[in-house]
Coordinates of C-alpha atoms and ligand atoms in Angstrom, one line a residue:
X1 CA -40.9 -3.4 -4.9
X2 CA -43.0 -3.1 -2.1
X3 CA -44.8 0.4 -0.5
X4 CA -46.7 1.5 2.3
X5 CA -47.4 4.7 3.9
X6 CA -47.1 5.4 7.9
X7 CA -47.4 9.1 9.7
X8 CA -44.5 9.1 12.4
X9 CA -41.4 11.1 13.1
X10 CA -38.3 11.1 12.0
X11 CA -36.5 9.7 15.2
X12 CA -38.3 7.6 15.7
X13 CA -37.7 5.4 12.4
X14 CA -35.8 2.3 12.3
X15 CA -34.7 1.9 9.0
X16 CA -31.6 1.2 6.5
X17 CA -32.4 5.0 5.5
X18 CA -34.5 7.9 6.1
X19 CA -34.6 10.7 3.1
X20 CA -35.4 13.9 4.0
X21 CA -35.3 17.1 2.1
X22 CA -33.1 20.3 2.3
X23 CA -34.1 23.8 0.5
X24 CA -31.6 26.0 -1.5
X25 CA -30.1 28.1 0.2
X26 CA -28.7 25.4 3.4
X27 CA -32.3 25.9 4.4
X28 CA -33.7 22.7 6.9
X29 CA -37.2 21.1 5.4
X30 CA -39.4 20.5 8.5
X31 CA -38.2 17.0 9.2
X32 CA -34.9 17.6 8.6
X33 CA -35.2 20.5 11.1
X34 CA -36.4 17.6 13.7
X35 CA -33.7 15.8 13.1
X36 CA -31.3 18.1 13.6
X37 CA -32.7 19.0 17.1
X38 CA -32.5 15.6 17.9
X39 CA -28.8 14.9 16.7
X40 CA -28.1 18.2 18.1
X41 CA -27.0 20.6 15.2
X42 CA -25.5 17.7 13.3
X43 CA -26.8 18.4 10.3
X44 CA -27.2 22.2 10.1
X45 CA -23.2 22.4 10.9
X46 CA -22.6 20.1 7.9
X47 CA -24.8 22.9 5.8
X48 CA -22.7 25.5 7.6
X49 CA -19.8 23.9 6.3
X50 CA -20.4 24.0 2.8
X51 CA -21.5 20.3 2.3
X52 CA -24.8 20.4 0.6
X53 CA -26.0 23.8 -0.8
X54 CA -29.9 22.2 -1.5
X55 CA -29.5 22.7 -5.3
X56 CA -32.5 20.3 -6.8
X57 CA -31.1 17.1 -6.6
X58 CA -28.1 17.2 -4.7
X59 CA -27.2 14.4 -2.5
X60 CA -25.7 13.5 1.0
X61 CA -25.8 9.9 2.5
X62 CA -24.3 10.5 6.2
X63 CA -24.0 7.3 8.3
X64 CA -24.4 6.9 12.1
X65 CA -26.4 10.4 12.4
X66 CA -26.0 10.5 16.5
X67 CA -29.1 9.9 18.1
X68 CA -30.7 8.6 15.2
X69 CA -31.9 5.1 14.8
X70 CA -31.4 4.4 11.0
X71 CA -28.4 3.8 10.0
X72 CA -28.4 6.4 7.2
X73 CA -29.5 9.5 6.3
X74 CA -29.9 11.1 3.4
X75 CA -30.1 14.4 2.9
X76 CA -31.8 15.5 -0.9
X77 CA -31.5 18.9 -2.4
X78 CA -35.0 20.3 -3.2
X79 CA -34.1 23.6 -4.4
X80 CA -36.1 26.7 -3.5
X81 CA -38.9 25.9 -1.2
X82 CA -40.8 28.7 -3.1
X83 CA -40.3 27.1 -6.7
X84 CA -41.0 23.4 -6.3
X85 CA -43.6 22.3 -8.9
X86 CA -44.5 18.9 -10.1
X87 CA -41.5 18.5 -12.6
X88 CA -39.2 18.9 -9.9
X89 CA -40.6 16.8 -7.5
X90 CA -40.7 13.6 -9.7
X91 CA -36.8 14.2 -10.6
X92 CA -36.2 14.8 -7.2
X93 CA -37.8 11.2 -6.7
X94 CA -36.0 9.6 -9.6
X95 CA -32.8 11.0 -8.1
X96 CA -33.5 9.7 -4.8
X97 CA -34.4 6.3 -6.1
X98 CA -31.4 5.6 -8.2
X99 CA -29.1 7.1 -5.1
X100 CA -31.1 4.9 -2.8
X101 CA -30.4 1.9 -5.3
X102 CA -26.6 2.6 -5.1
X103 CA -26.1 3.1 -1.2
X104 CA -27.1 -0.8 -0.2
X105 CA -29.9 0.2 1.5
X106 CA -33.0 -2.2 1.1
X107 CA -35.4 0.1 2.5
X108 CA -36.0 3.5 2.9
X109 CA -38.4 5.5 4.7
X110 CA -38.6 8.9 2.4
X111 CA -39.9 12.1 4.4
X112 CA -40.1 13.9 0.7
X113 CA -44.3 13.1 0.4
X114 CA -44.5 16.0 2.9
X115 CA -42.9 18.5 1.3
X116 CA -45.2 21.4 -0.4
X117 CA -45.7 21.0 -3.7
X118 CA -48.0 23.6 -5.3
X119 CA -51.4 22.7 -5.1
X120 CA -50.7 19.2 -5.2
X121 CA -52.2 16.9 -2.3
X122 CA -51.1 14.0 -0.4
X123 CA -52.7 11.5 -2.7
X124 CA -50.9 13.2 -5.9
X125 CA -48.0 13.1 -4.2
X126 CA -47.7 9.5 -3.0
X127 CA -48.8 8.3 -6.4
X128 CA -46.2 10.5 -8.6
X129 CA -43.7 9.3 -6.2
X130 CA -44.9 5.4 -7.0
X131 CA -44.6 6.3 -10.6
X132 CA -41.7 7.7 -10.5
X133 CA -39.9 5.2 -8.8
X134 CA -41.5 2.4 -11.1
X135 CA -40.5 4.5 -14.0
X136 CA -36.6 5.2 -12.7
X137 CA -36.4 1.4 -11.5
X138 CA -37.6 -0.1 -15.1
X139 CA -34.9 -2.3 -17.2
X140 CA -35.9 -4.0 -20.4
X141 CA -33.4 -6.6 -20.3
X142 CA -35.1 -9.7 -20.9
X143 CA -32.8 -10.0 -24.1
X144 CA -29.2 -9.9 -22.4
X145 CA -27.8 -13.1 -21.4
X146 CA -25.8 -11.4 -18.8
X147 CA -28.0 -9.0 -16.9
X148 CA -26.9 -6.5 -14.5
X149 CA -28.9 -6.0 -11.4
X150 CA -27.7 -4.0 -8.1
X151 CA -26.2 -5.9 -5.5
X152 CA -28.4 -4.6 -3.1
X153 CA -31.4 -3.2 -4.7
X154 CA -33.9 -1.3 -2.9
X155 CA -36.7 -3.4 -1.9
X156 CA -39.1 -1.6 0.0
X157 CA -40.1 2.3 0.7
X158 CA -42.5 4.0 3.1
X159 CA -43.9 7.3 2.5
X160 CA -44.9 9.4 5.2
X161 CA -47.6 11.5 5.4
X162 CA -48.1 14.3 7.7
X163 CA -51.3 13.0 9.3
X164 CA -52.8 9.5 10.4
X165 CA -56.3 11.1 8.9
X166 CA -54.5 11.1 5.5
X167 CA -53.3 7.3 5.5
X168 CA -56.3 5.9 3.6
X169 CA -55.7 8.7 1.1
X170 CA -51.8 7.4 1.0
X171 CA -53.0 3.9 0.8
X172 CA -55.9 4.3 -2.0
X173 CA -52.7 6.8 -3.9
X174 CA -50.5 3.5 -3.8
X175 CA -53.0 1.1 -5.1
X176 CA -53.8 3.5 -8.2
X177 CA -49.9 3.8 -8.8
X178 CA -49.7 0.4 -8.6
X179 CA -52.0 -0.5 -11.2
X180 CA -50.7 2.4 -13.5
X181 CA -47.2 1.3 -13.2
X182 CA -48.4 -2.2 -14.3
X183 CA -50.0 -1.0 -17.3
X184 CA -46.9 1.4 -17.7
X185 CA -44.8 -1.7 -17.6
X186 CA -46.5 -3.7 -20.4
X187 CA -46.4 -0.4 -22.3
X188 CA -42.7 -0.5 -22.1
X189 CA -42.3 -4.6 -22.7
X190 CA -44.4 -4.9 -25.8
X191 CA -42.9 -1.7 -27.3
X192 CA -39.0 -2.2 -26.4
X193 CA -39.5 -5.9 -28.1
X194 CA -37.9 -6.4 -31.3
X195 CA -39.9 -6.2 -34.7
X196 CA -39.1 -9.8 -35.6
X197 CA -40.3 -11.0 -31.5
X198 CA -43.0 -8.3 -32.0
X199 CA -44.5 -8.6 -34.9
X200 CA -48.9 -8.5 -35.3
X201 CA -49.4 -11.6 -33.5
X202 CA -47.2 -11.0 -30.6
X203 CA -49.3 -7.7 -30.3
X204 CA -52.5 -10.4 -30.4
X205 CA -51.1 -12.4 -27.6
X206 CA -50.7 -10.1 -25.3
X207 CA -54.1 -9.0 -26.3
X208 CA -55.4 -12.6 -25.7
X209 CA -52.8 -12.3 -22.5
X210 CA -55.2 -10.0 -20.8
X211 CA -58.3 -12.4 -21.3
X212 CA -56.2 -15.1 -19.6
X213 CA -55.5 -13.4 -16.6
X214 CA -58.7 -11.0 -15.9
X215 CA -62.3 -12.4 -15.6
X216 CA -64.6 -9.5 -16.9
X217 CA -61.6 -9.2 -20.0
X218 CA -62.4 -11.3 -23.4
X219 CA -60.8 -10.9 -26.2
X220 CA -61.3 -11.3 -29.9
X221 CA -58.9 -11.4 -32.9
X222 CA -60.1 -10.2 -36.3
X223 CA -57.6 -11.8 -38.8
X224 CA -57.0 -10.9 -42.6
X225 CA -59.6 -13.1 -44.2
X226 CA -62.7 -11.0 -41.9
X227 CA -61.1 -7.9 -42.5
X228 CA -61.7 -8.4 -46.1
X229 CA -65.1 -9.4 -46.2
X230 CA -65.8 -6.4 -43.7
X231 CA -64.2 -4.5 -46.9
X232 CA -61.2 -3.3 -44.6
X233 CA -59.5 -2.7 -47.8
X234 CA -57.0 0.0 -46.8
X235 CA -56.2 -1.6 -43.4
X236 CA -55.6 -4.8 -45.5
X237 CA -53.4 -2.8 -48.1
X238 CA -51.0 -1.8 -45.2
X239 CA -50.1 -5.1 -44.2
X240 CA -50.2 -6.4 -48.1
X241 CA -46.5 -6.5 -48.4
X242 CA -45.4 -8.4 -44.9
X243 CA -45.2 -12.1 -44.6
X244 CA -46.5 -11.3 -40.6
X245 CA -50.2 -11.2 -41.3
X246 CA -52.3 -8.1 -40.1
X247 CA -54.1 -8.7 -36.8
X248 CA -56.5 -6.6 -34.8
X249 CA -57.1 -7.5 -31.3
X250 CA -60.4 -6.2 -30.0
X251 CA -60.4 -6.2 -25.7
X252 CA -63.1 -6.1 -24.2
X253 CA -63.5 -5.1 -20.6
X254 CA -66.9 -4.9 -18.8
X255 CA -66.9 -3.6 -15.7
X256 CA -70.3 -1.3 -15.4
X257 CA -71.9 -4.9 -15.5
X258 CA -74.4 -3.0 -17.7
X259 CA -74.9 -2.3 -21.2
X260 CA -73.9 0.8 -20.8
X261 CA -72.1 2.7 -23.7
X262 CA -68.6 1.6 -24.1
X263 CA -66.1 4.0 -24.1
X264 CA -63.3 2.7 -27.3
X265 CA -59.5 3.3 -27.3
X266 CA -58.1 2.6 -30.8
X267 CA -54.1 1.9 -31.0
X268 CA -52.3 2.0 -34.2
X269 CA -49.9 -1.0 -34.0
X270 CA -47.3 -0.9 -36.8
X271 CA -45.2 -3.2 -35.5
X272 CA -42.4 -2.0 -37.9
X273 CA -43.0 0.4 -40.3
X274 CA -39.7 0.8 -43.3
X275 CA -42.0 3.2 -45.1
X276 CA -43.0 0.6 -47.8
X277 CA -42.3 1.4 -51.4
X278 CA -42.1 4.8 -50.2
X279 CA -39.0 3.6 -48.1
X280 CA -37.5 5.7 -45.3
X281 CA -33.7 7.1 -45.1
X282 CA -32.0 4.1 -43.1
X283 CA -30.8 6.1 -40.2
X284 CA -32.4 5.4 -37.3
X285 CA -35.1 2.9 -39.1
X286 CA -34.8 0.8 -36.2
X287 CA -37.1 2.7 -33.6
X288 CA -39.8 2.5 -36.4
X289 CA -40.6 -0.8 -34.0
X290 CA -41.7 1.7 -31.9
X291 CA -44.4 2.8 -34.4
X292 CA -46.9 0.0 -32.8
X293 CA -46.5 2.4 -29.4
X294 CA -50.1 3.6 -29.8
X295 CA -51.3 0.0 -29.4
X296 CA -48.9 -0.9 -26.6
X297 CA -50.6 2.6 -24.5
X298 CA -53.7 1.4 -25.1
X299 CA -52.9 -2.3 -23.5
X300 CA -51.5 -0.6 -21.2
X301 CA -54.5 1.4 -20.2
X302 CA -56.4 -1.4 -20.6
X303 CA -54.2 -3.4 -18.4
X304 CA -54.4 -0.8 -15.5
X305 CA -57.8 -0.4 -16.3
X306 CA -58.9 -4.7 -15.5
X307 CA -56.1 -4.0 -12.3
X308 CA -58.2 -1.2 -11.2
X309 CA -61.6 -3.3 -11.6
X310 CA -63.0 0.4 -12.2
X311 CA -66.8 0.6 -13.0
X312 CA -67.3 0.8 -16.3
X313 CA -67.1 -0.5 -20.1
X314 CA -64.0 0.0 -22.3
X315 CA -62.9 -1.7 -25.7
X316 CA -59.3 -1.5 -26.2
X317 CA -58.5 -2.2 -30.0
X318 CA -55.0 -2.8 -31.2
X319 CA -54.6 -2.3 -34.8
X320 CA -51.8 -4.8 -35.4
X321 CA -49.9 -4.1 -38.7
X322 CA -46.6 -4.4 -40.2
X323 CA -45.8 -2.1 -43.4
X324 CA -43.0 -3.7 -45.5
X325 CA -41.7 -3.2 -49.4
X326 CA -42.1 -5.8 -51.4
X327 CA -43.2 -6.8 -55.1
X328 CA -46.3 -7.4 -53.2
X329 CA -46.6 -4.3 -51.4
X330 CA -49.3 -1.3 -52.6
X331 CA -47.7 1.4 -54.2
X332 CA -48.1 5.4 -54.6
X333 CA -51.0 5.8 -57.3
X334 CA -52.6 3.2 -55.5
X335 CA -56.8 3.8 -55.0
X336 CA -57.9 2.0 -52.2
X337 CA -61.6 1.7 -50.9
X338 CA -61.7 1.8 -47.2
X339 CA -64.3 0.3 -45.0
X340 CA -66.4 3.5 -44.6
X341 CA -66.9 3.1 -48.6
X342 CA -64.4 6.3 -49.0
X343 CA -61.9 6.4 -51.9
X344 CA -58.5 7.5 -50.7
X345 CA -55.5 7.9 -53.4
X346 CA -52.1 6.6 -51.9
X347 CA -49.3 9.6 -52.4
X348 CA -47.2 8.0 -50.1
X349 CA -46.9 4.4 -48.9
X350 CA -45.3 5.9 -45.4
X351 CA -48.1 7.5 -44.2
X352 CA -49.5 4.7 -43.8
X353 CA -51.0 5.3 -39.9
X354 CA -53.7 6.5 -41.3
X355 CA -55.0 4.2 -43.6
X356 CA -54.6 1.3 -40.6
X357 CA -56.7 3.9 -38.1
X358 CA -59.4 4.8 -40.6
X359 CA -60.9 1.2 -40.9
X360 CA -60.3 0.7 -37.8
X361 CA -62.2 3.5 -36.6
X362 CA -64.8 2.6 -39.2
X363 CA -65.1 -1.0 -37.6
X364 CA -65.9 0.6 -33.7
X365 CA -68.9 2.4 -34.7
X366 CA -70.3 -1.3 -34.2
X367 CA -70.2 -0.6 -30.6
X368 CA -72.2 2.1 -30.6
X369 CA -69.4 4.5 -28.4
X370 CA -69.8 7.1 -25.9
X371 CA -66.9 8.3 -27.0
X372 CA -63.6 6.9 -28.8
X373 CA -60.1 8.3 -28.5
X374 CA -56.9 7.0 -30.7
X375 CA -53.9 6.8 -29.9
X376 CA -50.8 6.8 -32.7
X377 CA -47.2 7.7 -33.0
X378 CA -49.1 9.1 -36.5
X379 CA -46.4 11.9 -37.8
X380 CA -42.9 13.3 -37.8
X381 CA -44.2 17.0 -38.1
X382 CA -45.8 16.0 -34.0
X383 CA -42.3 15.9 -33.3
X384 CA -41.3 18.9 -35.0
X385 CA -44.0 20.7 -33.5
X386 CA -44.1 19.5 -29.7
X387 CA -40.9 17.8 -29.3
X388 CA -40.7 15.0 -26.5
X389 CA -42.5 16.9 -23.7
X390 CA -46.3 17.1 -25.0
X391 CA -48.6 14.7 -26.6
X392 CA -50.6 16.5 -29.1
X393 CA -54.5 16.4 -28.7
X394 CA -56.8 16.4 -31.5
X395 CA -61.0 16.8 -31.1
X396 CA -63.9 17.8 -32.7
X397 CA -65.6 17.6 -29.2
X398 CA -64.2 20.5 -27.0
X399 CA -66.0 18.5 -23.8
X400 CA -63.7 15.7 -24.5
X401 CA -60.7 17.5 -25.4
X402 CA -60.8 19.4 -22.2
X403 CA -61.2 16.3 -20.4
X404 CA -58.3 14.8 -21.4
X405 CA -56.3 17.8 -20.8
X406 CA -57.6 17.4 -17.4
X407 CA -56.6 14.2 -16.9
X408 CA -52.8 15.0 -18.8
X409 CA -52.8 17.8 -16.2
X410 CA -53.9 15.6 -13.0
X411 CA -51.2 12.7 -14.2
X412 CA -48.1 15.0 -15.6
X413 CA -48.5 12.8 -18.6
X414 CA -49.1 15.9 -20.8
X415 CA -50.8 16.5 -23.8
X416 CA -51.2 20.2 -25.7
X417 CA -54.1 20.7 -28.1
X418 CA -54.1 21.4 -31.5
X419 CA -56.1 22.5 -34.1
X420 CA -58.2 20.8 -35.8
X421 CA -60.2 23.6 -38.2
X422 CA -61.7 22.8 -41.8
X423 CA -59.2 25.0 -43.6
X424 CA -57.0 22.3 -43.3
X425 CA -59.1 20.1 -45.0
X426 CA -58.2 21.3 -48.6
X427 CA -54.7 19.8 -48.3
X428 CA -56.2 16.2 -48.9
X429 CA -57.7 17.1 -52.4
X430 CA -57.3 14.0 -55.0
X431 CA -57.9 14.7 -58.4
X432 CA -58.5 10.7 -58.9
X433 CA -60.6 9.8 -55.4
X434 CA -62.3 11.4 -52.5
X435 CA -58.9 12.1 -50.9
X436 CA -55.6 11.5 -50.3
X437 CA -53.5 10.1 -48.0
X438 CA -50.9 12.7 -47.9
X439 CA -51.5 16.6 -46.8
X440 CA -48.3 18.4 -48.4
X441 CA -44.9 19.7 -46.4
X442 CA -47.1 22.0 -43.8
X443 CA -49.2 20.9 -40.8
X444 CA -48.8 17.5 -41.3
X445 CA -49.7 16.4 -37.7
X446 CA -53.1 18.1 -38.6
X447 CA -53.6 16.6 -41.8
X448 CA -52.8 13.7 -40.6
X449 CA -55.9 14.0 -38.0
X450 CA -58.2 16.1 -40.4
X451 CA -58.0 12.5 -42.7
X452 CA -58.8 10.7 -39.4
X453 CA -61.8 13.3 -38.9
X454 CA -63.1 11.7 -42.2
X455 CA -63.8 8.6 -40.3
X456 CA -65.5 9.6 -37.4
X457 CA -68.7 11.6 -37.9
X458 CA -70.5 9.3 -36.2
X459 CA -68.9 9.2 -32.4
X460 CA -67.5 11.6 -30.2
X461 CA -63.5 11.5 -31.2
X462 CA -60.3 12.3 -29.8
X463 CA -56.8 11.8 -31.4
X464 CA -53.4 11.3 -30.0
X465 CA -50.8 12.0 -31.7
X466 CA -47.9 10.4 -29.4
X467 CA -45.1 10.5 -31.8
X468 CA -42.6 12.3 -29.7
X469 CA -43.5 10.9 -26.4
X470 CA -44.1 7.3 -26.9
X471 CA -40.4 6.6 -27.0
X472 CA -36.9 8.0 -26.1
X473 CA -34.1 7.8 -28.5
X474 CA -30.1 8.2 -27.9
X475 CA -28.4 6.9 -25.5
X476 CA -31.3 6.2 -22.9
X477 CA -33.7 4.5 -26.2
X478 CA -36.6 2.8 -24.5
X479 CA -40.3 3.0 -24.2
X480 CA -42.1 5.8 -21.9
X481 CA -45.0 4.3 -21.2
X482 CA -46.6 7.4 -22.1
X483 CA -49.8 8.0 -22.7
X484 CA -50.7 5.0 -20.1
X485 CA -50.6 7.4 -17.2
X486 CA -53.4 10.0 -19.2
X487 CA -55.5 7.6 -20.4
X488 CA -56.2 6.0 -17.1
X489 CA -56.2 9.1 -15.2
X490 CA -59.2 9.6 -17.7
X491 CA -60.6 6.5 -17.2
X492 CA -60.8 6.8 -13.7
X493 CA -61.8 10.3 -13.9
X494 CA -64.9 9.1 -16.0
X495 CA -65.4 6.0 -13.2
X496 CA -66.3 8.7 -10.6
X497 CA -63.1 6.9 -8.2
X498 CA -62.2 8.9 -5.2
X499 CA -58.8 10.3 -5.5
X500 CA -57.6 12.7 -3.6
X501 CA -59.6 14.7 -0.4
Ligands
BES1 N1 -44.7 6.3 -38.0 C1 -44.5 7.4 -38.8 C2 -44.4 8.7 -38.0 C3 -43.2 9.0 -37.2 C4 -42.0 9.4 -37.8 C5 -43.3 8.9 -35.8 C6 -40.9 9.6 -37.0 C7 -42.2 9.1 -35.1 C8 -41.0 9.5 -35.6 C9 -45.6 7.6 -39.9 O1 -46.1 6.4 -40.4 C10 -44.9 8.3 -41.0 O2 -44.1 7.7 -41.6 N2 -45.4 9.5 -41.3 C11 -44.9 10.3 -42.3 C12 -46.0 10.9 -43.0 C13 -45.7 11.6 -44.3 C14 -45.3 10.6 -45.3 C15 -46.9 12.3 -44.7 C16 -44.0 11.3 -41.7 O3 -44.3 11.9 -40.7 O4 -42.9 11.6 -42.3
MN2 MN1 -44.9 5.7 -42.0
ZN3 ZN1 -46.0 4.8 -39.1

């Protein structure tokens, strides 16, 4: 898909289709107001009549518009001019797009990157409306032998902007998106992959992938046999009862050019987790392929991060892991002694996130961070507590935790934070070793991170928890992407890019 911005009128567009928008009630948008003058009343007497009311969404395609050059118009509900906030504005996108995918047209020039959006500028507004479209386009069908794919599809859109000063804001809002989406995109490929296609060494490929195709990107892989002699011995206990050997993939991407301090991302990548010996209820065991999402948003990140050449040192880690039953497998009762030199009892072989994240965690303090922030579809209480909608935030460090609100605010990818107080702590008491691995029926999202706190004294640390938003299930199952769109919003945050005005 291609996309460019241009400031002109309406009118004066030759295109397959121009998309303008129309407020609730049968109120005009400014553009569609011009056009109306121009095709004298044509469109306000279709309002009059009763054909499009504005509701948020609605559609009208009208053909041969007189007086108009395109050959189509269409006319997009927007609701009340008074009420339209972010949310709205990227369905009203989606909408568009899959309308605009449907009517044949191949191009579109879309009017709806002028309309108000509260406190929102041009540059958010081009780049939501890139995501957006990117997002609504997406189709993981690399596994069909018959695929489906639109007659016609849509194949190029311009976005106006209301002023020729604002088109290098339009143009630097595309290139971001651009970059996002991509790292969006891998997101969604590695994570909508089958366990036995993805399993940890697919996860390292792609790792290696990256290394391939960017210069200042290298890549290392640390396999089973150095994870042992770095005493990674709850990481390694994980992966104990899978054939697929365990895998971390350490990125590297210098782009300060310095030695300045890298910041880390940490992904836990269970690229199937059946619960182990603690086995999970079969329904719906198959999106536990999903449970290596935290890895596939940081390689995503990192991919959008290489694409963006910003100017500055990250380490993307992927914690490859695959957590199987088997008369191999470590059980409940289980002590294991994890890299840090920590005891942890095993009460359950299903929470196993955490015992993959705090070696992994352990091994990054080699890197002497700035900061480091993991990312892990970690618990089913997240869900219960936050649903699809938010990404819950964990930190120690409220400087870091209000900087990746920021950036969940800035992107719409959001995130809610959550507590993270001693209190909670008590719930991982082991009679047999330093802790447990499982906090008890209440809070488990923040037990979950309390036993990650354990492992990170020594950094500034943020958590993740991405359980409910790193994947859809039901009828529309598929990756989100999520959090690619935060992460790099912070990462470009922390380059010091100009964004906006
Ligand atoms: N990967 C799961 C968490 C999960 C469950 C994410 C459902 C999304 C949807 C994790 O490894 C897990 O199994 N957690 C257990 C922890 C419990 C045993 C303390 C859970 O949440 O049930
Ligand atoms: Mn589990
Ligand atoms: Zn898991």
């Amino acid at each position: 898909m291609e996309f460019s911005v241009k400031s002109g009128s309406p009118e004066k567009q030759r295109s397959a289709c121009i998309v303008v928008g129309v407020f609730e009630p049968r109120r005009l948008s400014a553009i569609a107001e011009q056009l109306d003058e121009i095709s004298e009343g044509y469109i306000s007497n279709l309002l009059r009549r009763g054909d499009l009311e504005g509701k948020s969404g609605q559609m009208l395609l009208l053909h041969h518009v007189p007086n108009i050059l395109s050959e189509r118009v269409l006319l997009v509900g927007c609701g009340k001019e008074r009420e339209l906030d972010e949310r709205q504005y990227r369905q009203i996108i989606s909408k568009t797009i899959s309308t605009l995918n449907e009517t044949g047209s191949m191009e579109a020039v879309c009017f709806l990157s002028e309309l108000h959006v509260k406190g929102r500028d041009t540059y958010w507004k081009v780049r939501q409306a890139i995501e957006a479209t990117q997002d609504c386009l997406y189709s993981f069908n690399s596994l069909k032998t018959r695929k489906e794919e639109p007659r016609r599809p849509l194949r190029k859109i311009v976005f106006n902007v209301p002023t020729r000063r604002e088109l290098p804001i339009g143009e630097r809002a595309i290139n971001h998106a651009l970059a996002i989406a991509k790292g969006i995109t891998s997101c969604k490929n590695v994570a909508n992959m089958p366990p036995n296609i993805c399993n940890p060494a697919y996860l390292a490929e792609q790792a290696q992938m990256l290394d391939s195709n960017y210069d200042n990107v290298s890549t290392k892989i640390v396999n089973e046999e150095e994870m042992a002699e770095l005493g990674m011995g709850s990481y390694l206990a994980v992966g104990r009862g899978s054939v697929n050997e365990s895998l971390m993939s350490i990125i590297k991407y210098d782009g300060a050019g310095d030695d300045s301090k890298p910041l880390v991302l940490v992904g836990k990548g269970l690229t199937f987790d059946s619960g182990g010996i603690s086995l999970k209820p079969g329904a719906g065991m198959d999106e536990m392929k999903y449970d290596m999402g935290g890895a596939a948003g940081v390689l995503g990140a990192m991919h959008a991060l290489a694409e963006l050449a910003l100017p500055i040192n990250v380490i993307g880690i992927l914690a490859g892991c695959e957590n199987m039953p088997s008369s191999n497998a470590y059980r409940p009762g289980d002590i294991l002694t994890t890299m840090s030199g920590q005891t942890v009892e095993v009460l359950n072989t299903d929470a196993e996130g955490r015992l993959v994240l705090c070696d992994a965690l352990t091994y990054v303090e080699r890197f002497d961070p700035e900061l480091v922030i993991d990312v892990a579809t970690l618990t089913g209480a997240c869900v219960v507590a936050l649903g699809g909608h938010a990404t819950a935030l964990f930190s120690s460090h409220n400087p870091l935790a209000h900087e990746l609100l920021n950036a969940s605010e800035q992107s719409g990818d959001r995130a809610w934070r959550m507590p993270l107080w001693d209190d909670y702590q008590d719930q991982l008491e082991s009679p047999f070793a330093d802790f447990t691995n499982l906090g008890g029926k209440e809070a488990g999202a923040i037990t979950a991170a309390c036993f990650l706190s354990r492992f990170t004294k020594k950094y500034n640390w943020a958590h993740l928890d991405i359980a409910g938003t790193a994947w859809r299930g039901g009828k529309n199952k598929g990756s989100t992407g999520r959090p690619v769109s935060m992460l790099t919003q912070f990462l470009l945050n922390r380059s010091g890019a100009e964004q906006g005005e």
